[in-house]
Structure formats: C-alpha cells, structure tokens
Short mmCIF file of C-alpha atoms in Angstrom, two decimals:
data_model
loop_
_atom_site.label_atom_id
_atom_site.label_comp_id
_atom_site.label_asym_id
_atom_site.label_seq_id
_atom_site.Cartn_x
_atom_site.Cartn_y
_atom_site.Cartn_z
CA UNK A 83 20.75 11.55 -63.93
CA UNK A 84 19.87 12.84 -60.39
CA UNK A 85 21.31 9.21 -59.18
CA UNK A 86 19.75 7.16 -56.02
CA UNK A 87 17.51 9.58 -54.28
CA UNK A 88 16.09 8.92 -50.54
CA UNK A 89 13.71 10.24 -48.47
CA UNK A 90 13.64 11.67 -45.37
CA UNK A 91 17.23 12.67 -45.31
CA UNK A 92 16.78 12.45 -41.37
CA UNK A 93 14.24 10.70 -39.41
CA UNK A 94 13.75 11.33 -35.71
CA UNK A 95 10.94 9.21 -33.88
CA UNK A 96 9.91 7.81 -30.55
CA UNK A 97 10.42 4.36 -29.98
CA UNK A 98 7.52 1.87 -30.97
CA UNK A 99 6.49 4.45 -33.65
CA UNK A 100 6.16 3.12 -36.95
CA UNK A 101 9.11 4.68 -39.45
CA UNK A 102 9.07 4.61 -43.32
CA UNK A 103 12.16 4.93 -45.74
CA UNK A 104 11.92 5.45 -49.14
CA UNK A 105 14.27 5.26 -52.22
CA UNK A 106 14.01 5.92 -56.01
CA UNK A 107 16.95 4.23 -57.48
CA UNK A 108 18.67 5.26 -61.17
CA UNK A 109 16.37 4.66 -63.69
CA UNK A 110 17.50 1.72 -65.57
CA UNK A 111 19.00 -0.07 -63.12
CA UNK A 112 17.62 -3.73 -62.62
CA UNK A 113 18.81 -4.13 -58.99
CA UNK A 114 17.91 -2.27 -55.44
CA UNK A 115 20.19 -2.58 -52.16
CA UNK A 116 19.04 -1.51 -48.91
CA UNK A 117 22.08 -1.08 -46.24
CA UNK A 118 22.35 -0.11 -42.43
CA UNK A 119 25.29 1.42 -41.26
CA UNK A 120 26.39 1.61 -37.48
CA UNK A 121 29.46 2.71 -35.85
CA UNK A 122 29.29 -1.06 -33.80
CA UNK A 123 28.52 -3.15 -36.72
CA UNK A 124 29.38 -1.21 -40.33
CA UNK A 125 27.67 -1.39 -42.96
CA UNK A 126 25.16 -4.70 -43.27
CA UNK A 127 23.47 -5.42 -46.41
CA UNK A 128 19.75 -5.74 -45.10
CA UNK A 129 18.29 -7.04 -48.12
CA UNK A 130 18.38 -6.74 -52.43
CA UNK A 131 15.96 -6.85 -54.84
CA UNK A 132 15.56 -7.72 -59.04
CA UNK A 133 13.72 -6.37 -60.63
CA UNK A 134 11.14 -5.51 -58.12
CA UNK A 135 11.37 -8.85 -56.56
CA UNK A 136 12.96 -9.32 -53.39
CA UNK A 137 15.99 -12.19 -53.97
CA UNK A 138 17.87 -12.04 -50.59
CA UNK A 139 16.42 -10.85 -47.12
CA UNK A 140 18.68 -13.07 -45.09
CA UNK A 141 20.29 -9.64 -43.84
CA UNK A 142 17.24 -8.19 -42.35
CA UNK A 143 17.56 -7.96 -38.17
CA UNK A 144 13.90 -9.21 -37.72
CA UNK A 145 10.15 -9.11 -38.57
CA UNK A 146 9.95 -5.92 -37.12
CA UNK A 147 11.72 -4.82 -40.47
CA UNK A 148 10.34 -5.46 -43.86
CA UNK A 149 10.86 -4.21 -47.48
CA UNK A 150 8.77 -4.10 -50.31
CA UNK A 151 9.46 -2.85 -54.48
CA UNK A 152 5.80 -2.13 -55.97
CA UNK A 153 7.33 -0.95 -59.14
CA UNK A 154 10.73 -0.52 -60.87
CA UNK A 155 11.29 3.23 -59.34
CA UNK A 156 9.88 3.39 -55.83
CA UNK A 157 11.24 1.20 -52.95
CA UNK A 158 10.31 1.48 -49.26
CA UNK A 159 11.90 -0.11 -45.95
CA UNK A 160 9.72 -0.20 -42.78
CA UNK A 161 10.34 -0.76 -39.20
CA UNK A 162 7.54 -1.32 -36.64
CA UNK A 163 7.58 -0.84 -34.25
CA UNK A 164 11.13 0.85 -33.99
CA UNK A 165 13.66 0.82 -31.16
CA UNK A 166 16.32 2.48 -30.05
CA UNK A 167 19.07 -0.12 -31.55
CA UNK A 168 17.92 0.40 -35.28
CA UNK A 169 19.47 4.19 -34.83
CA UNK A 170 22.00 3.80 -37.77
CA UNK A 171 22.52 5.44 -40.99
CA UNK A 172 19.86 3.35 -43.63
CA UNK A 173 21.42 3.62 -47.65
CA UNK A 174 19.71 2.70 -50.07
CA UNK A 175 21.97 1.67 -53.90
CA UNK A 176 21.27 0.87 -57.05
CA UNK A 177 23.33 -1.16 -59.39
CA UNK A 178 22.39 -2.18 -63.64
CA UNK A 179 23.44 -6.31 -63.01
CA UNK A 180 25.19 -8.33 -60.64
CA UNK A 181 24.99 -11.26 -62.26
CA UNK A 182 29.01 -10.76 -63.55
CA UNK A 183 30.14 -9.57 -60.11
CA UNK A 184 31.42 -6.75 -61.79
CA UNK A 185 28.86 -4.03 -61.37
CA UNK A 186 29.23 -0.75 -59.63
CA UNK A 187 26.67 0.11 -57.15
CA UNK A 188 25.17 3.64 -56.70
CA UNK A 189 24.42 4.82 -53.41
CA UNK A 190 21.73 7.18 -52.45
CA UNK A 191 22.85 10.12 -49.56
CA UNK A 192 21.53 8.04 -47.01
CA UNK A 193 18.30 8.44 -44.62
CA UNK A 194 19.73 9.08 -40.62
CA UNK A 195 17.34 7.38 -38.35
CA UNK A 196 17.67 8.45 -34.45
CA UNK A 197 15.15 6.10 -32.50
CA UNK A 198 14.60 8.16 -28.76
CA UNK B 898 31.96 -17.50 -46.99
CA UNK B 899 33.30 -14.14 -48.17
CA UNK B 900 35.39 -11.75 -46.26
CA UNK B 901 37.54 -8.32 -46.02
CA UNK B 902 39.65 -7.18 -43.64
CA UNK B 903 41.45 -3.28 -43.85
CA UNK B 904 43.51 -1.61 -41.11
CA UNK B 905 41.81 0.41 -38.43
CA UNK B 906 42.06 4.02 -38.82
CA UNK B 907 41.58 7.01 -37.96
CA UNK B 908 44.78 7.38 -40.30
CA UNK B 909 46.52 11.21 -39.94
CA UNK B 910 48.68 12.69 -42.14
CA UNK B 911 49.63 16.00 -43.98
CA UNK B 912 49.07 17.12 -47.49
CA UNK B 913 51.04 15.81 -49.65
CA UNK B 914 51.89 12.46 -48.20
CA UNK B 915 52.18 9.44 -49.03
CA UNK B 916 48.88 7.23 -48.58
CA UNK B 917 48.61 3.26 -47.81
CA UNK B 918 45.20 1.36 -47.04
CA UNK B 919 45.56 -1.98 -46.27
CA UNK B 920 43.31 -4.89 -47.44
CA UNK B 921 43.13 -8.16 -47.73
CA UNK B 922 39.91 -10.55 -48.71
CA UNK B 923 39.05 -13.92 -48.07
CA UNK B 924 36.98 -15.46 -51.16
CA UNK B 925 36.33 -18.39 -52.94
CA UNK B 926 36.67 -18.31 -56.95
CA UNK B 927 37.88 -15.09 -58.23
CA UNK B 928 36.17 -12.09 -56.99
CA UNK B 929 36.27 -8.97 -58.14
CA UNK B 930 37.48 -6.09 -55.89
CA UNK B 931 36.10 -2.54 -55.01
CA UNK B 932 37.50 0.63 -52.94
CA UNK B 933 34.63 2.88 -52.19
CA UNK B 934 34.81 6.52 -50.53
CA UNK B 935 32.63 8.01 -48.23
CA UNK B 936 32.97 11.76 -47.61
CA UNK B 937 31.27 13.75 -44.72
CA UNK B 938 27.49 13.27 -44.67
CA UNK B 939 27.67 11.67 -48.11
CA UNK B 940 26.66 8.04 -49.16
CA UNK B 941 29.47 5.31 -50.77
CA UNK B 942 30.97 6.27 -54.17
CA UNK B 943 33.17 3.70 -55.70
CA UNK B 944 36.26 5.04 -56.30
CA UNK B 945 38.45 2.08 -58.63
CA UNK B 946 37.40 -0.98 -59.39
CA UNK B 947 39.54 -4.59 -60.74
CA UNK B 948 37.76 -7.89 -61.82
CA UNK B 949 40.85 -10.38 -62.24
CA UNK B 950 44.21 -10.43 -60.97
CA UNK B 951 46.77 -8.33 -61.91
CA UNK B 952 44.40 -5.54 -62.78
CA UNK B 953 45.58 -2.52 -61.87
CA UNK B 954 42.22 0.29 -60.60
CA UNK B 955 42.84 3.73 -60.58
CA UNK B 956 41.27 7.30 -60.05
CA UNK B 957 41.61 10.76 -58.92
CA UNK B 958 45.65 9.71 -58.33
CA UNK B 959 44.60 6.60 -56.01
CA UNK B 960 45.74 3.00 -57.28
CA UNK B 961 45.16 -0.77 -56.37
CA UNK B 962 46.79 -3.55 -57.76
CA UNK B 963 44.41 -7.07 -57.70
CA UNK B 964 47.11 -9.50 -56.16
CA UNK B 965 45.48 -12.98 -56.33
CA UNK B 966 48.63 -14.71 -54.76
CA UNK B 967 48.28 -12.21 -51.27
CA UNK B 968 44.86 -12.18 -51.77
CA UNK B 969 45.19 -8.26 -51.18
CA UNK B 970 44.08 -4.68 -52.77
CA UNK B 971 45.53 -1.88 -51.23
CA UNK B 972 44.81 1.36 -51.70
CA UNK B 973 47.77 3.89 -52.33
CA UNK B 974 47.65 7.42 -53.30
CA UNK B 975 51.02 9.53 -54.00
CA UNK B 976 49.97 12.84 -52.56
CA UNK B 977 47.36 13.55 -50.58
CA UNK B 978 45.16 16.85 -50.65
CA UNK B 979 42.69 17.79 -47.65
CA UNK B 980 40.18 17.12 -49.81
CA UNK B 981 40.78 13.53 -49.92
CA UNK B 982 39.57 13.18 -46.17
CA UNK B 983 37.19 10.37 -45.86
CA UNK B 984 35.98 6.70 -44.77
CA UNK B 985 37.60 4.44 -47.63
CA UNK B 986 35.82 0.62 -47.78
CA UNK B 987 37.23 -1.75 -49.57
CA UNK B 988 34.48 -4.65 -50.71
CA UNK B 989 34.69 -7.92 -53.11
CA UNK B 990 31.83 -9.52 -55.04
CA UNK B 991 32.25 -13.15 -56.07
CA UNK B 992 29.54 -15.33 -57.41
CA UNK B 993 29.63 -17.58 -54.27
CA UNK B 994 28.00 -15.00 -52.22
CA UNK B 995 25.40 -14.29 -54.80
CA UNK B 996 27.23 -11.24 -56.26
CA UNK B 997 26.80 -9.45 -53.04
CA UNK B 998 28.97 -6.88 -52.06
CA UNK B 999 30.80 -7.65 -49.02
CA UNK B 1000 32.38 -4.92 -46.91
CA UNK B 1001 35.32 -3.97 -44.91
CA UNK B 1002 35.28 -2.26 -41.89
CA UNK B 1003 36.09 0.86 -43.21
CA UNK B 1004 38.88 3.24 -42.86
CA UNK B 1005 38.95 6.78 -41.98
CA UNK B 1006 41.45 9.23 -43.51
CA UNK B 1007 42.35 12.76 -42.31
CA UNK B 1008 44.39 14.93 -44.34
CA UNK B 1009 46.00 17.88 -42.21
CA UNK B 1010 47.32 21.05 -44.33
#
C-alpha cells in the first residue's frame, strides 16, 4: 500500500489567500485525522472523521478553517483566508477503528504551509 | 480530561548508549499507550504500542513497559545507532476522550557517532 498520501508537500502563499490541503488516506481504513503541528503548540488534533462524516471538529482554530470528506478516499482541509499564525506543519492519518482505543494511526508525510 | 507529559529534549548522546524517555499520562479508565517516531522531514510512525498494564511494547530494540500504578511508559532503548535520531511522542487513547489520540510534547533525540 502506498500509505496516507498528501498533497502539496509544501505550500507557500500570501496571507488572505485561500489554501487547499488534500489527503488520500489507506484504503480500507474507516477513520481520517487531520493534525497541525507547531514548534509553540505541538501537534493539535484539528478534527476526525468516520466514515466520511465529520465526528469531532472541536479542535479546529476557527471558521476560517473547515474540512470536508466527499468520499471514502479523498479528504480536503481549507483555510480562508489564511494568516501568518496557521504556518505549521498540517498531517493528515488514517487509522481502520478507534472504537477499541487500540488502533494504530497512519500518518501521511505531511503538507508544510508558510503563510508570508 | 486526558493528558501526557515527556521530558524536554533535545537529548544528546553517542552511539551505543543507553536511551531513557520519560512519560507519564494522566487518564481516566485504562488507556492504551503509544510511542511514535518522527524522523527528519517525515510524518509520525508508531513505533510500540501496549493496551493494558503490564504489557510490555517493543521494536527495532526500543521497549516500554505499561505501568498502571506510576501511570508511566517510558521509552528505553539499549544501544543507540545514529540512525535512531528523531522526535519520539508518546500518546494514550482512552474511551473518555472519544478514542482520540492525545499527545506529548515530543522529544528530540540526537545520536552522535
């Protein structure tokens, strides 16, 4: 399996530009994870989704961000308009069940997002 | 609610020494406990895993012991190799968090030869 795959790899952009991320997670695997990782704050869990259907966005900053699963092997995270602040390292993971606790989750390489 | 805590790095030591990652978790119920390793450039790769106390994870010559009654998981490794230079996270998941992981800080790991 070619695992988590994301697109871009690295994103520059001016601030109040509208930026895109996009993930394909493992085929097969029910749940999606979308992460932000900062020097300042680590990594934050931004929001998850079952299959297809978001279950917990309580992570994401603001309604500048938002998330959406059309279909059980595409996933895209969008911020607009962007600021400098959301610079951070964006993963994206995959996981089969979470339901036990027990799963392991897959992470994709990672999209780097500098906001000038 | 759920929480980790691991010692601060940057940690620096030479090949073929011994390793300790410190980590301790605050949880309701019984979680289940994760190390993950992040090289260079790379996303998070879970590196041992143990879902009840007393389980023992291990991998590529690192260890962790579950210890319900320190509520700990450290990470140890033997002997070293550059190679194993890296961010190391430990994380829990317990159903009173919805299954989420939750992360430590993170700890970064240079190996010198």
């Amino acid at each position: 399996d070619a695992g988590v795959i994301q697109s871009p790899r690295h994103e520059v952009t001016e601030m109040g530009q509208e930026v895109t991320l996009r993930c394909k997670p493992i085929s097969g695997h029910d749940y999606l994870f979308w992460y932000r990782q900062t020097m300042m704050r680590g990594l934050e869990l931004l929001i998850y989704f079952n299959n297809n259907v978001p279950i917990d966005d309580s992570g994401m900053p603001e309604d500048r961000f938002s998330a959406k699963m059309p279909n059980a092997s595409f996933s895209t995270l969008k911020i607009q308009p962007s600021e400098p602040r959301d610079s951070a390292v964006y993963f994206c993971a995959s996981s089969l069940d979470v339901s036990g606790g027990t799963d392991t989750q897959y992470f994709g390489p990672g999209t780097r997002l500098t906001v000038l | 609610g759920n929480s980790v805590t691991q010692m601060e790095g940057p940690v620096t030591l030479s090949e073929e020494a011994f390793l300790t990652i410190n980590c301790t978790y605050t949880a309701t119920g019984y979680p289940s406990l994760f190390w993950y390793v992040q090289y260079p450039g790379e996303g998070l790769q879970l590196l041992l895993k143990a879902t009840k106390a007393d389980d023992k994870g291990s991998n590529k010559g690192f260890e962790a012991t579950y210890r319900k009654e320190t509520t700990s998981f450290h990470l140890e490794k033997g002997s070293v190799q550059v190679s194993d230079s890296a961010v190391y996270f430990c994380a829990l998941s317990g159903k009173a968090a919805g299954n989420k992981l939750t992360f430590g800080g993170g700890t970064r790991v240079l190996v010198k030869p």
